[in-house]
PDB file of C-alpha atoms in Angstrom:
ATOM      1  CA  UNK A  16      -4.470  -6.719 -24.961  1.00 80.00           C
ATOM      2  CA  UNK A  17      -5.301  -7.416 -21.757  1.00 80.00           C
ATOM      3  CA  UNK A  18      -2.473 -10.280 -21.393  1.00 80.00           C
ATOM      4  CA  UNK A  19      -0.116  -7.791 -22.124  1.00 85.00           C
ATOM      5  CA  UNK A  20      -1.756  -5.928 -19.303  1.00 91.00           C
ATOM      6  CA  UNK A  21      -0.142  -7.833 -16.761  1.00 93.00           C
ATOM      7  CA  UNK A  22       3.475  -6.960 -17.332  1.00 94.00           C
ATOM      8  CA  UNK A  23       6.063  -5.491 -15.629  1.00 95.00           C
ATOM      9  CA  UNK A  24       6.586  -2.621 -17.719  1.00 95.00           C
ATOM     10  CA  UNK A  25       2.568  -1.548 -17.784  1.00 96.00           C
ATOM     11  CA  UNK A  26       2.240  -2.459 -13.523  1.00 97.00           C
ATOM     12  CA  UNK A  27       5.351  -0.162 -13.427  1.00 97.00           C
ATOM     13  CA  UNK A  28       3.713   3.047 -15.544  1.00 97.00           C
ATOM     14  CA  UNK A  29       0.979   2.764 -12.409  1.00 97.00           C
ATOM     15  CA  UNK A  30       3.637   2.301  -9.733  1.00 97.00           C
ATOM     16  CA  UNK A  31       1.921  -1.433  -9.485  1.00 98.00           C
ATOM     17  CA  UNK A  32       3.838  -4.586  -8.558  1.00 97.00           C
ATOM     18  CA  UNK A  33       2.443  -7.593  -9.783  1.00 97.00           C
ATOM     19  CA  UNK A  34       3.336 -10.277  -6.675  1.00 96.00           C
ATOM     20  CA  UNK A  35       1.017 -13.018  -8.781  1.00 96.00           C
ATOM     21  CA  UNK A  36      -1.248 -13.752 -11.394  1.00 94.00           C
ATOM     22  CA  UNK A  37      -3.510 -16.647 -11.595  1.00 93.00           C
ATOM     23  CA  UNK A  38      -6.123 -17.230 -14.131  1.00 90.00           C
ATOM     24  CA  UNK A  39      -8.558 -19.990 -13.204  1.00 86.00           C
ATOM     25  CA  UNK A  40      -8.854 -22.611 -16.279  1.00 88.00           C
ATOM     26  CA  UNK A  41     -12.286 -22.428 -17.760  1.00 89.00           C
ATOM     27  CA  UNK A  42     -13.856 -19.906 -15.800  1.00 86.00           C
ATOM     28  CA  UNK A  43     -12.516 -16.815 -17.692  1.00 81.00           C
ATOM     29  CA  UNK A  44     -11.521 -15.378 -14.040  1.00 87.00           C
ATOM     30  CA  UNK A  45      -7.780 -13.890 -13.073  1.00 90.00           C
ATOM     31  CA  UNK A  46      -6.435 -13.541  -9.643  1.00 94.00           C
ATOM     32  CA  UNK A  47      -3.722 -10.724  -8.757  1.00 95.00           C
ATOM     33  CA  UNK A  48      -1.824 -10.090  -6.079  1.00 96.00           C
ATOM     34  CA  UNK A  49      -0.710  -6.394  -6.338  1.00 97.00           C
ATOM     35  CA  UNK A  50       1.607  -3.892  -3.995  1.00 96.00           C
ATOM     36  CA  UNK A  51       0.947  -0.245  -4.936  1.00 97.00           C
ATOM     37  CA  UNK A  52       1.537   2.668  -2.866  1.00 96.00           C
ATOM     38  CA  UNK A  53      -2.342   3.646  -2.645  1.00 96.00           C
ATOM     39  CA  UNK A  54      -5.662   2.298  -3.652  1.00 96.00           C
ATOM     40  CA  UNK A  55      -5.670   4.671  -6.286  1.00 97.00           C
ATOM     41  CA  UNK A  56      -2.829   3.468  -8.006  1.00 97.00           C
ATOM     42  CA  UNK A  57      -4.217  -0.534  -8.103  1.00 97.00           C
ATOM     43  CA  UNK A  58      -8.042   0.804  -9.245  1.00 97.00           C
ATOM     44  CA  UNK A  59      -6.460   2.370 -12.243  1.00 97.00           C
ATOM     45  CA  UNK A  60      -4.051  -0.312 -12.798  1.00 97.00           C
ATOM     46  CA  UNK A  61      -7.067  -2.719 -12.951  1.00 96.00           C
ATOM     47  CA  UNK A  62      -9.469  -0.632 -14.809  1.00 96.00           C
ATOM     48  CA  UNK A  63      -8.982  -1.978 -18.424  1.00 94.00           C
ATOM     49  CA  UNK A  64     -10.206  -5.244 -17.206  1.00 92.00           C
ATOM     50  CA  UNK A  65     -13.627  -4.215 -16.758  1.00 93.00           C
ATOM     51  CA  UNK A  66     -13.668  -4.278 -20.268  1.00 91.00           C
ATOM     52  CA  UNK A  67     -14.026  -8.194 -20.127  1.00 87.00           C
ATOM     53  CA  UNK A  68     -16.059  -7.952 -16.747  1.00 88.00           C
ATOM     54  CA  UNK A  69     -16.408  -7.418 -13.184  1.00 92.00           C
ATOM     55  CA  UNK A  70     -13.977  -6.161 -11.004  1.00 94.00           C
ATOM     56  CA  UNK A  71     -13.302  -6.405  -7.768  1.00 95.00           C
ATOM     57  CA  UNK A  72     -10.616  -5.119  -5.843  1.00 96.00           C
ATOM     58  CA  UNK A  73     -10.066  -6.195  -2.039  1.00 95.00           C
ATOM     59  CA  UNK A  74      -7.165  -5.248   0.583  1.00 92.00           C
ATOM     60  CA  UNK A  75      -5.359  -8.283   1.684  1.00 91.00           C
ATOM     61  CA  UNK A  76      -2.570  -8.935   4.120  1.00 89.00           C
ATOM     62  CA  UNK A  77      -0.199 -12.027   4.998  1.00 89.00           C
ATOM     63  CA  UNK A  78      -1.125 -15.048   7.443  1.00 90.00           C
ATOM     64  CA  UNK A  79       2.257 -13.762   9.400  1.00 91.00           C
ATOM     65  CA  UNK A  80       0.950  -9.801   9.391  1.00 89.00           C
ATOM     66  CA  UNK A  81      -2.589 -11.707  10.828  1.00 88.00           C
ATOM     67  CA  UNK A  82      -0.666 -13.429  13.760  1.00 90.00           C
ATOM     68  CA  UNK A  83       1.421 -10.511  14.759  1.00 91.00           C
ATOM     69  CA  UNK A  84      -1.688  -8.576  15.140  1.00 89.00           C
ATOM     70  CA  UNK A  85      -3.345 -11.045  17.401  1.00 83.00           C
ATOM     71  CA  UNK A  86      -6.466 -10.371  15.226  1.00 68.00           C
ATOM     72  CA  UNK A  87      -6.931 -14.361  14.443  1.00 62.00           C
TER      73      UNK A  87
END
């Protein structure tokens, strides 16, 4: 269920893009790199999966947003 989670079609019902999705082999741990309009829209895009476990969510930017900003 979860797999099917991390579609296009279900990221779209939450206004979610799915940029990636990495699952580390062996450690039963995914990876995914989200655009949403609000932090509301990712937490409730990502809530099913605390059915298997923790969940963490965490802002990110790019390396080139990082540089522009002088913040590096």
């Amino acid at each position: 269920m979860l797999g099917a989670h991390v579609t296009r079609p279900s990221a779209d019902k939450f206004g979610v893009r799915i940029l990636a999705d990495v699952v580390h082999p062996g450690e039963h741990r995914m990876n995914l790199v989200l655009e949403a309009p609000d932090r509301h829209a990712v937490d409730e895009f990502v809530q099913p999966f605390a059915m298997a476990g923790s969940v963490e969510v965490k802002e990110v930017t790019t390396c080139e947003q990082v540089v522009a900003s002088a913040q590096c």
